[in-house]
Short mmCIF file of C-alpha atoms and ligand atoms in Angstrom, two decimals:
data_model
loop_
_atom_site.label_atom_id
_atom_site.label_comp_id
_atom_site.label_asym_id
_atom_site.label_seq_id
_atom_site.Cartn_x
_atom_site.Cartn_y
_atom_site.Cartn_z
CA MET A 505 -0.01 -0.06 0.05
CA GLU A 506 1.14 3.50 -0.69
CA ARG A 507 2.11 5.79 2.14
CA VAL A 508 0.17 8.89 2.76
CA ARG A 509 2.48 11.77 2.72
CA LYS A 510 1.44 15.27 3.75
CA GLY A 511 4.76 17.10 4.25
CA LEU A 512 6.74 19.36 2.01
CA ILE A 513 10.40 19.91 1.52
CA ALA A 514 11.49 23.25 0.54
CA ILE A 515 14.94 24.32 -0.54
CA THR A 516 16.11 27.94 -0.86
CA GLY A 517 19.07 30.07 -1.00
CA THR A 518 20.94 32.46 -3.34
CA THR A 519 21.53 31.75 -7.11
CA GLY A 520 24.39 29.63 -7.63
CA VAL A 521 24.54 27.50 -4.34
CA GLY A 522 23.69 24.22 -5.77
CA LYS A 523 19.76 24.07 -4.97
CA SER A 524 18.71 22.23 -7.98
CA GLN A 525 21.35 19.56 -7.44
CA LEU A 526 20.33 19.02 -3.85
CA ALA A 527 16.87 18.85 -4.94
CA ILE A 528 17.52 15.97 -7.35
CA GLU A 529 19.80 14.21 -4.78
CA LEU A 530 16.89 14.43 -2.23
CA ALA A 531 14.26 13.37 -4.65
CA ARG A 532 16.35 10.28 -5.55
CA ALA A 533 16.81 9.44 -1.84
CA LEU A 534 13.39 9.81 -0.78
CA ASN A 535 11.17 9.02 -3.86
CA GLY A 536 10.38 12.73 -4.39
CA GLU A 537 9.41 15.07 -7.12
CA VAL A 538 10.71 18.54 -7.71
CA ILE A 539 8.69 21.76 -8.07
CA ASN A 540 10.53 24.79 -9.43
CA ALA A 541 10.16 27.94 -7.38
CA ASP A 542 12.35 30.18 -9.45
CA ALA A 543 10.43 33.03 -11.20
CA MET A 544 12.73 32.90 -14.34
CA GLN A 545 12.77 29.26 -14.69
CA VAL A 546 8.95 28.80 -14.94
CA TYR A 547 9.49 30.35 -18.50
CA ARG A 548 9.86 27.95 -21.64
CA GLY A 549 13.05 28.16 -23.51
CA TYR A 550 16.27 30.23 -22.85
CA ASP A 551 17.73 27.67 -20.73
CA ILE A 552 21.19 29.19 -20.51
CA ILE A 553 20.06 32.59 -19.37
CA THR A 554 17.45 31.26 -16.91
CA ASN A 555 20.03 28.63 -15.72
CA LYS A 556 17.65 25.61 -15.92
CA VAL A 557 18.85 22.21 -15.04
CA SER A 558 19.25 19.93 -18.04
CA LYS A 559 17.23 16.85 -18.82
CA SER A 560 20.33 14.77 -18.20
CA GLU A 561 21.10 16.23 -14.87
CA MET A 562 17.65 15.51 -13.69
CA LEU A 563 18.52 12.01 -13.52
CA GLY A 564 14.95 10.82 -14.19
CA VAL A 565 13.54 12.92 -11.26
CA PRO A 566 10.12 14.41 -12.24
CA HIS A 567 10.28 18.36 -12.38
CA HIS A 568 7.15 20.41 -12.32
CA LEU A 569 6.65 24.26 -13.21
CA LEU A 570 9.89 24.22 -15.01
CA GLY A 571 9.82 25.80 -18.47
CA THR A 572 6.02 25.66 -18.87
CA ILE A 573 5.16 29.25 -19.30
CA GLU A 574 5.29 31.34 -22.50
CA PRO A 575 8.17 33.82 -22.26
CA TYR A 576 6.00 36.83 -22.90
CA ARG A 577 3.34 36.01 -20.46
CA GLU A 578 2.99 37.59 -17.21
CA TYR A 579 2.82 34.92 -14.51
CA THR A 580 1.60 36.13 -11.24
CA VAL A 581 2.42 35.05 -7.80
CA HIS A 582 -1.26 34.07 -7.28
CA GLU A 583 -0.98 31.79 -10.37
CA PHE A 584 2.24 30.29 -9.17
CA GLU A 585 0.77 29.66 -5.61
CA GLN A 586 -2.36 27.93 -7.11
CA ASP A 587 -0.15 25.78 -9.50
CA ALA A 588 2.25 24.94 -6.90
CA ILE A 589 -0.37 23.73 -4.38
CA ALA A 590 -2.14 21.69 -7.01
CA LYS A 591 1.31 20.05 -7.80
CA ILE A 592 1.89 19.37 -4.21
CA THR A 593 -1.60 17.88 -3.79
CA GLU A 594 -0.85 15.68 -6.84
CA ILE A 595 2.52 14.48 -5.87
CA HIS A 596 1.16 13.56 -2.38
CA SER A 597 -1.67 11.56 -4.09
CA ARG A 598 1.18 9.63 -5.77
CA GLY A 599 2.48 8.73 -2.36
CA ARG A 600 5.67 10.72 -3.01
CA ILE A 601 7.15 13.64 -1.34
CA PRO A 602 7.12 17.15 -2.99
CA ILE A 603 10.44 19.22 -3.01
CA LEU A 604 9.92 22.88 -3.68
CA VAL A 605 13.27 24.58 -4.90
CA GLY A 606 13.94 28.06 -5.85
CA GLY A 607 15.28 31.44 -4.62
CA THR A 608 12.29 33.39 -5.58
CA ASN A 609 11.12 34.57 -2.08
CA TYR A 610 7.48 35.36 -2.85
CA TYR A 611 7.03 31.94 -4.68
CA ILE A 612 8.44 30.06 -1.58
CA GLN A 613 6.45 32.04 1.01
CA SER A 614 3.29 32.08 -0.87
CA THR A 615 3.37 28.40 -1.18
CA MET A 616 4.40 27.65 2.28
CA PHE A 617 2.14 30.17 4.03
CA ARG A 618 -1.37 31.19 3.83
CA LYS A 619 -1.74 34.84 3.08
CA ALA A 620 -5.19 35.45 4.65
CA LEU A 621 -4.38 36.49 8.09
CA ILE A 622 -7.66 36.25 9.87
CA SER A 623 -6.70 38.01 12.90
CA ASN A 624 -5.50 41.19 11.06
CA HIS A 625 -9.19 41.34 10.19
CA ALA A 626 -10.13 40.82 13.69
CA ARG A 627 -7.91 43.45 14.92
CA ASN A 628 -9.02 45.87 12.27
CA ALA A 629 -12.66 44.88 12.80
CA ALA A 630 -12.43 46.08 16.45
CA ASP A 631 -10.83 49.18 15.42
CA SER A 632 -12.97 50.08 12.55
CA ALA A 633 -16.16 49.33 14.44
CA LEU A 634 -15.18 51.88 17.01
CA ALA A 635 -13.99 54.36 14.49
CA CYS A 636 -17.37 54.67 12.98
CA ASP A 637 -18.90 55.40 16.38
CA PRO A 638 -19.87 59.17 16.59
CA ARG A 639 -19.50 58.90 20.35
CA LEU A 640 -15.78 58.93 19.77
CA HIS A 641 -15.44 62.44 18.70
CA ALA A 642 -17.74 63.58 21.67
CA PHE A 643 -15.37 61.58 23.91
CA GLU A 644 -12.43 63.40 22.88
CA GLU A 645 -14.12 66.90 23.35
CA GLN A 646 -15.39 65.68 26.74
CA ASN A 647 -11.93 65.30 27.79
CA ALA A 648 -10.35 68.27 26.32
CA GLY A 649 -9.93 69.99 29.51
CA LYS A 650 -7.74 67.14 31.19
CA THR A 651 -4.10 67.06 31.38
CA ASN A 652 -2.07 64.16 29.98
CA GLN A 653 -1.25 62.95 33.46
CA GLU A 654 -4.81 62.95 34.48
CA LEU A 655 -5.90 60.85 31.44
CA TRP A 656 -3.07 58.49 32.03
CA GLU A 657 -4.11 58.10 35.60
CA GLU A 658 -7.64 57.40 34.48
CA LEU A 659 -6.25 54.64 32.12
CA LYS A 660 -4.09 53.20 34.83
CA GLN A 661 -7.33 52.72 36.98
CA ALA A 662 -9.16 51.16 34.09
CA ASP A 663 -6.70 49.29 31.96
CA PRO A 664 -3.45 49.04 33.64
CA THR A 665 -1.98 46.91 30.95
CA MET A 666 -2.54 49.58 28.33
CA ALA A 667 -1.30 52.45 30.64
CA GLU A 668 1.85 50.46 31.17
CA LYS A 669 2.24 50.46 27.24
CA TRP A 670 1.66 54.20 26.69
CA HIS A 671 3.88 57.11 28.07
CA ALA A 672 1.57 59.58 29.69
CA ASN A 673 2.54 62.17 27.18
CA ASN A 674 1.38 60.18 24.29
CA ARG A 675 -2.02 61.72 24.64
CA ARG A 676 -3.61 60.46 21.55
CA ARG A 677 -2.96 56.70 22.38
CA VAL A 678 -4.00 57.20 26.01
CA LEU A 679 -7.18 58.84 24.96
CA ARG A 680 -7.73 56.02 22.23
CA SER A 681 -7.37 53.33 24.95
CA LEU A 682 -9.90 55.20 27.19
CA GLU A 683 -12.33 55.64 24.24
CA VAL A 684 -12.29 52.00 23.37
CA LEU A 685 -13.30 51.10 26.84
CA HIS A 686 -15.76 53.80 27.05
CA THR A 687 -17.50 53.07 23.73
CA SER A 688 -17.30 49.34 23.72
CA GLY A 689 -17.36 48.51 27.44
CA LYS A 690 -14.43 46.35 27.00
CA ARG A 691 -10.84 47.21 27.79
CA HIS A 692 -8.48 47.86 24.95
CA SER A 693 -5.98 45.38 26.31
CA GLU A 694 -8.84 42.71 26.24
CA TRP A 695 -9.49 43.51 22.39
CA ILE A 696 -5.87 43.12 21.60
CA ARG A 697 -5.45 39.97 23.73
CA GLU A 698 -8.39 38.30 21.92
CA SER A 699 -7.21 38.98 18.39
CA ASN A 700 -3.64 38.03 19.32
CA GLN A 701 -4.97 34.78 20.57
CA ALA A 702 -6.80 34.33 17.38
CA ARG A 703 -3.72 34.95 15.56
CA GLU A 704 -1.51 32.83 17.82
CA GLN A 705 -3.76 29.70 17.30
CA GLU A 706 -4.16 30.15 13.63
CA GLU A 707 -2.38 27.79 11.45
CA THR A 708 -0.37 29.91 9.01
CA LEU A 709 1.41 27.01 7.27
CA ARG A 710 -0.26 24.99 4.55
CA PHE A 711 2.05 21.87 4.99
CA SER A 712 4.17 20.61 7.62
CA THR A 713 7.56 21.85 6.05
CA LEU A 714 11.26 21.03 6.28
CA LEU A 715 13.13 23.89 4.97
CA PHE A 716 16.74 23.83 3.98
CA TRP A 717 18.68 27.03 3.54
CA LEU A 718 21.58 26.36 1.26
CA TYR A 719 24.26 28.91 2.11
CA ALA A 720 27.76 29.84 0.85
CA ASP A 721 29.77 32.70 2.48
CA THR A 722 29.70 35.88 0.48
CA PRO A 723 33.31 36.07 -0.81
CA THR A 724 33.13 32.55 -2.07
CA LEU A 725 29.60 33.04 -3.36
CA ASN A 726 30.43 36.29 -5.33
CA GLN A 727 33.34 34.50 -7.02
CA ARG A 728 31.03 31.60 -8.05
CA LEU A 729 28.36 34.03 -9.29
CA ASP A 730 30.98 35.75 -11.53
CA SER A 731 32.25 32.75 -13.03
CA ARG A 732 28.81 31.53 -13.72
CA VAL A 733 28.02 34.49 -15.76
CA ASP A 734 31.33 33.88 -17.63
CA LYS A 735 30.25 30.39 -18.34
CA MET A 736 26.75 31.48 -19.38
CA VAL A 737 28.48 33.55 -22.11
CA GLU A 738 30.62 30.67 -23.18
CA ARG A 739 27.64 28.18 -23.52
CA GLY A 740 25.93 30.71 -25.90
CA MET A 741 23.97 33.15 -23.79
CA PHE A 742 24.18 35.85 -26.51
CA ASP A 743 22.57 33.31 -28.95
CA GLU A 744 19.50 33.26 -26.70
CA ILE A 745 19.65 37.03 -26.20
CA ALA A 746 19.67 37.44 -30.08
CA GLU A 747 16.81 34.82 -30.48
CA PHE A 748 14.92 36.76 -27.74
CA LYS A 749 15.33 39.98 -29.41
CA SER A 750 13.98 38.69 -32.85
CA GLN A 751 11.09 37.15 -31.10
CA LEU A 752 10.34 40.32 -29.11
CA THR A 753 10.17 42.42 -32.15
CA SER A 754 8.25 40.06 -34.48
CA SER A 755 4.63 40.83 -35.06
CA ASP A 756 3.76 37.18 -33.96
CA LYS A 757 0.30 37.11 -32.45
CA ALA A 758 1.76 34.80 -29.71
CA ASN A 759 3.65 37.71 -28.59
CA PRO A 760 1.38 40.31 -27.21
CA SER A 761 4.03 42.28 -25.63
CA HIS A 762 5.46 43.84 -28.99
CA GLY A 763 8.80 44.71 -27.66
CA ASP A 764 7.77 45.48 -24.16
CA PHE A 765 11.03 45.18 -22.03
CA SER A 766 9.31 45.09 -18.81
CA SER A 767 7.01 42.11 -19.06
CA GLY A 768 7.41 38.22 -18.65
CA LEU A 769 10.90 36.77 -18.70
CA MET A 770 12.18 40.22 -19.78
CA GLN A 771 12.37 40.95 -15.98
CA ALA A 772 14.90 38.16 -15.56
CA ILE A 773 18.46 39.31 -14.48
CA GLY A 774 20.56 39.18 -17.61
CA LEU A 775 17.81 40.06 -20.18
CA ARG A 776 17.12 43.34 -18.38
CA GLU A 777 20.71 44.13 -18.15
CA PHE A 778 21.07 43.77 -21.95
CA SER A 779 18.10 45.96 -23.03
CA GLY A 780 20.62 48.78 -24.07
CA TYR A 781 22.44 46.19 -26.15
CA LEU A 782 19.14 44.81 -27.49
CA ALA A 783 17.87 48.12 -28.56
CA ALA A 784 21.44 49.48 -30.08
CA THR A 785 21.95 49.47 -33.96
CA ASP A 786 25.32 50.66 -34.29
CA SER A 787 27.87 47.77 -34.18
CA ALA A 788 30.65 49.55 -32.27
CA GLU A 789 28.06 50.73 -29.75
CA ARG A 790 26.61 47.28 -29.46
CA ASP A 791 30.08 45.78 -28.69
CA GLN A 792 30.52 48.32 -25.85
CA LEU A 793 26.98 47.65 -24.57
CA LYS A 794 27.64 43.84 -24.47
CA ALA A 795 30.68 44.24 -22.29
CA LYS A 796 28.68 46.69 -20.05
CA GLY A 797 25.81 44.23 -20.12
CA ILE A 798 28.00 41.47 -18.73
CA ASP A 799 29.44 43.55 -15.91
CA ASP A 800 25.95 44.95 -15.04
CA MET A 801 24.69 41.26 -14.91
CA LYS A 802 27.54 40.33 -12.52
CA ALA A 803 26.78 43.20 -10.39
CA SER A 804 23.03 42.75 -10.29
CA THR A 805 23.37 39.13 -9.63
CA ARG A 806 25.34 39.94 -6.54
CA ARG A 807 23.02 42.33 -5.34
CA TYR A 808 20.10 40.04 -6.01
CA SER A 809 21.80 37.25 -3.87
CA LYS A 810 22.20 39.79 -0.97
CA ARG A 811 18.56 40.66 -1.14
CA GLN A 812 17.76 36.90 -1.11
CA ILE A 813 19.88 36.37 2.13
CA SER A 814 18.34 39.28 3.86
CA TRP A 815 14.87 38.06 3.11
CA ILE A 816 15.58 34.51 4.26
CA ARG A 817 17.05 35.91 7.47
CA ASN A 818 14.53 38.68 8.27
CA LYS A 819 11.41 37.25 6.94
CA LEU A 820 11.33 33.60 6.04
CA LEU A 821 13.07 32.28 9.18
CA PRO A 822 11.17 34.34 11.78
CA GLU A 823 7.93 33.31 10.01
CA CYS A 824 9.09 29.52 10.32
CA LYS A 825 10.09 30.02 13.86
CA SER A 826 6.65 31.46 14.71
CA THR A 827 5.06 28.08 13.72
CA LEU A 828 7.25 25.84 16.18
CA HIS A 829 4.56 26.22 19.06
CA LYS A 830 1.84 25.29 16.61
CA SER A 831 0.66 21.96 15.41
CA THR A 832 1.89 22.54 11.72
CA ARG A 833 5.46 23.58 11.89
CA ALA A 834 8.23 24.61 9.55
CA HIS A 835 11.70 23.38 10.65
CA ALA A 836 14.55 25.32 9.14
CA PHE A 837 18.11 24.03 8.68
CA VAL A 838 21.14 25.75 7.16
CA LEU A 839 23.35 23.65 5.10
CA ASP A 840 26.83 25.01 4.34
CA ALA A 841 27.79 24.77 0.76
CA THR A 842 30.86 27.13 0.83
CA ASP A 843 33.31 24.33 0.16
CA LEU A 844 32.05 22.34 -2.83
CA ASP A 845 34.80 19.69 -2.20
CA LEU A 846 32.88 18.82 1.02
CA TRP A 847 29.42 18.93 -0.70
CA ASN A 848 28.76 15.25 -0.03
CA THR A 849 29.36 15.46 3.71
CA ASN A 850 28.31 18.97 4.47
CA VAL A 851 25.23 19.19 2.20
CA ARG A 852 24.07 15.95 0.46
CA ASP A 853 24.37 13.44 3.41
CA LYS A 854 23.13 15.83 6.03
CA ALA A 855 20.12 16.80 4.03
CA ILE A 856 19.18 13.26 3.32
CA ASP A 857 19.46 12.38 7.00
CA ILE A 858 17.31 15.00 8.16
CA ALA A 859 14.69 14.79 5.39
CA LYS A 860 14.46 10.95 6.14
CA ARG A 861 13.87 11.73 9.68
CA PHE A 862 11.23 14.44 8.69
CA ASP A 863 9.60 12.02 6.50
CA SER A 864 9.22 9.31 9.00
CA ASP A 865 8.24 11.56 11.90
CA GLN A 866 11.45 10.89 13.79
CA PRO A 867 12.83 13.50 16.07
CA LEU A 868 15.00 16.23 14.04
CA PRO A 869 18.47 17.34 15.28
CA GLU A 870 18.85 20.78 16.72
CA PRO A 871 19.34 23.08 13.78
CA MET A 872 22.28 25.11 15.35
CA SER A 873 24.13 21.99 16.06
CA LEU A 874 24.65 21.17 12.27
CA SER A 875 27.71 23.31 11.78
CA GLU A 876 29.34 26.60 12.97
CA THR A 877 27.69 28.42 9.85
CA ALA A 878 24.34 27.34 11.04
CA LYS A 879 25.02 28.32 14.70
CA SER A 880 26.21 31.85 13.54
CA LEU A 881 23.15 32.33 10.98
CA LEU A 882 20.43 31.04 13.24
CA ALA A 883 21.52 32.26 16.61
CA ASP A 884 19.68 35.57 16.36
CA ILE A 885 16.60 34.61 14.66
CA LYS A 886 13.43 35.57 16.62
CA SER A 887 9.91 34.65 15.90
CA SER A 888 8.10 36.88 13.41
CA PRO A 889 6.84 39.99 15.28
CA ASN A 890 3.72 39.88 12.96
CA SER A 891 2.59 36.76 14.49
CA ALA A 892 3.34 37.12 18.03
CA LEU A 893 3.45 40.39 20.12
CA ALA A 894 6.07 40.09 22.72
CA TRP A 895 3.89 41.22 25.57
CA GLU A 896 1.24 38.64 24.83
CA ARG A 897 3.37 35.45 24.33
CA HIS A 898 5.61 34.21 26.83
CA LEU A 899 8.88 32.02 26.44
CA CYS A 900 9.58 30.23 29.84
CA ALA A 901 13.42 30.48 30.01
CA VAL A 902 13.27 28.05 33.03
CA CYS A 903 11.49 25.09 31.30
CA SER A 904 12.90 25.64 27.70
CA LYS A 905 15.88 23.31 27.27
CA SER A 906 18.84 23.38 24.80
CA ALA A 907 19.77 20.20 23.04
CA GLU A 908 22.61 19.39 25.52
CA GLU A 909 20.33 19.68 28.48
CA SER A 910 17.48 17.60 27.19
CA VAL A 911 17.40 13.90 27.53
CA ASP A 912 16.80 13.11 23.98
CA GLY A 913 19.27 15.72 22.60
CA ILE A 914 16.59 17.75 20.96
CA ALA A 915 16.19 21.50 21.89
CA ARG A 916 12.68 22.49 23.26
CA GLU A 917 11.20 25.90 23.79
CA VAL A 918 8.29 26.25 26.23
CA TRP A 919 5.99 28.93 24.92
CA LEU A 920 2.85 30.17 26.78
CA ASN A 921 0.13 31.87 25.01
CA GLY A 922 -1.14 34.97 26.78
CA ASP A 923 -0.90 36.03 30.43
CA ARG A 924 -3.29 33.79 32.10
CA GLU A 925 -1.66 30.57 30.46
CA TYR A 926 1.63 31.92 31.60
CA GLN A 927 0.58 32.72 35.23
CA GLN A 928 -0.81 29.07 35.41
CA HIS A 929 2.26 27.79 33.89
CA LEU A 930 4.45 29.55 36.59
CA ARG A 931 2.37 27.85 39.39
CA SER A 932 2.60 24.45 37.79
CA ARG A 933 4.59 21.50 39.22
CA GLN A 934 6.56 21.21 36.18
CA HIS A 935 7.79 24.55 36.42
CA LYS A 936 8.62 24.35 39.90
CA LYS A 937 10.52 21.11 39.27
CA ASN A 938 12.51 22.95 36.56
CA ILE A 939 13.30 25.86 38.91
CA LYS A 940 14.97 23.32 41.15
CA TYR A 941 16.83 21.83 38.35
CA ARG A 942 18.18 25.20 37.20
CA LYS A 943 19.40 25.78 40.73
CA ARG A 944 21.33 22.59 40.58
CA VAL A 945 22.79 23.56 37.27
CA ALA A 946 23.66 26.83 38.45
CA GLU A 947 25.78 25.39 41.15
CA PRO A 948 29.64 25.46 40.40
CA GLY A 949 31.04 22.11 39.32
CA HIS A 950 27.86 20.84 37.56
CA PRO A 951 28.69 19.50 34.17
CA LEU A 952 26.31 21.76 32.33
CA ASN A 953 27.34 24.71 34.11
CA LYS A 954 29.08 26.70 31.26
CA ALA A 955 29.90 29.62 33.53
CA SER A 956 31.82 27.49 36.05
CA LYS A 957 33.40 25.69 33.22
CA ARG A 958 34.65 28.77 31.77
CA ALA A 959 35.63 30.13 35.27
CA ASN A 960 37.65 26.90 35.90
CA THR A 961 39.55 27.20 32.54
CA SER A 962 40.44 30.83 33.03
CA SER A 963 41.64 30.44 36.50
CA GLU A 964 44.00 27.49 35.34
ZN1 LIG B 784 8.39 27.19 33.07
#
């Protein structure tokens, strides 16, 4: 009987780190199929400039959404999202595992996460319902004679949580919180707490996801990116550009763009950089623009890879982290692809091992334990601020355990949703037990006491 699979493996990272290769290796090891999530590679043809993986490199692994869209067509994120989800469902129904691979951030993000943020509505609904209330303006006028301090004292009595949040001089905010209570009969903090709870419990992920961030350090990567552009030129990139130009200017009915350099595949890095070259008629000028185009392409590829990294660190990973206390989670791992000679040990074998555990519901290793690179890149990643307001969600530092502290070697964070749950937790037997445990660990000489370890070595 075929296994039911519901998970998703996603591979992201900058251009030129070997994402396609890893996807194929994982697909072969886990009976998977690849879904392309690169905005240029969805387009048909122009395989050199879009840097598509070749048929022979695919080694028989099925690839989806790769080279299926006409080059002049505008393919929206929404279309991609729908197509990708349909493919994932289809691959699951074959009892195989889908592997989403690409560096286009909005493709990855919209496939992994639902966009509809219900609680944003809830939050706004509370606000807009009140904003329409004519009593609001009356309320402001009624209080015109009161000082900032007086208003704040009033708020402190009625809704201390909000009073703590606003400075007394922030008259507008203080008034607003008082208004909410006055007009709705419910404290402002209560409104916020409710909508946050809705957001907290909301499942933002579509699928249980294993995310690999394939990373190479910047100097190495930049060199690799430059030589990649040179190789593309050698492999005949300019033939593709010439072909693109003739297609672009032909009055073909299949080409509704009619020389529009801003739509479809034309947005791709490479083609955009050669728009001057494509438009030039003078041959000396063309040669000059060709050289400039190559330089521009190298520069914009580097810039693009920088943006990709900052998006992964600032948006994707925090968003993944904010799922870890929910029932559908995104587990993110960094794989170090800096040294290509070590690819098999640093990238392939580690990825296959983690993916097999993920696929069979076995415990996963602690992401930061994978390598020094992983440790430094993941150390300061925080939960997405959009999905959890700090004053509403609590991490219990006493009960959370690092990988080396826990019995089974897996790090666990203990999150409590809302003040009430947190207060209850603080009174629980488990928490009190952990307080005693922390005290023991803090004693000098305890094997897990890092401070005393350091102190010992420094005094030697
Ligand atoms: Zn605790």
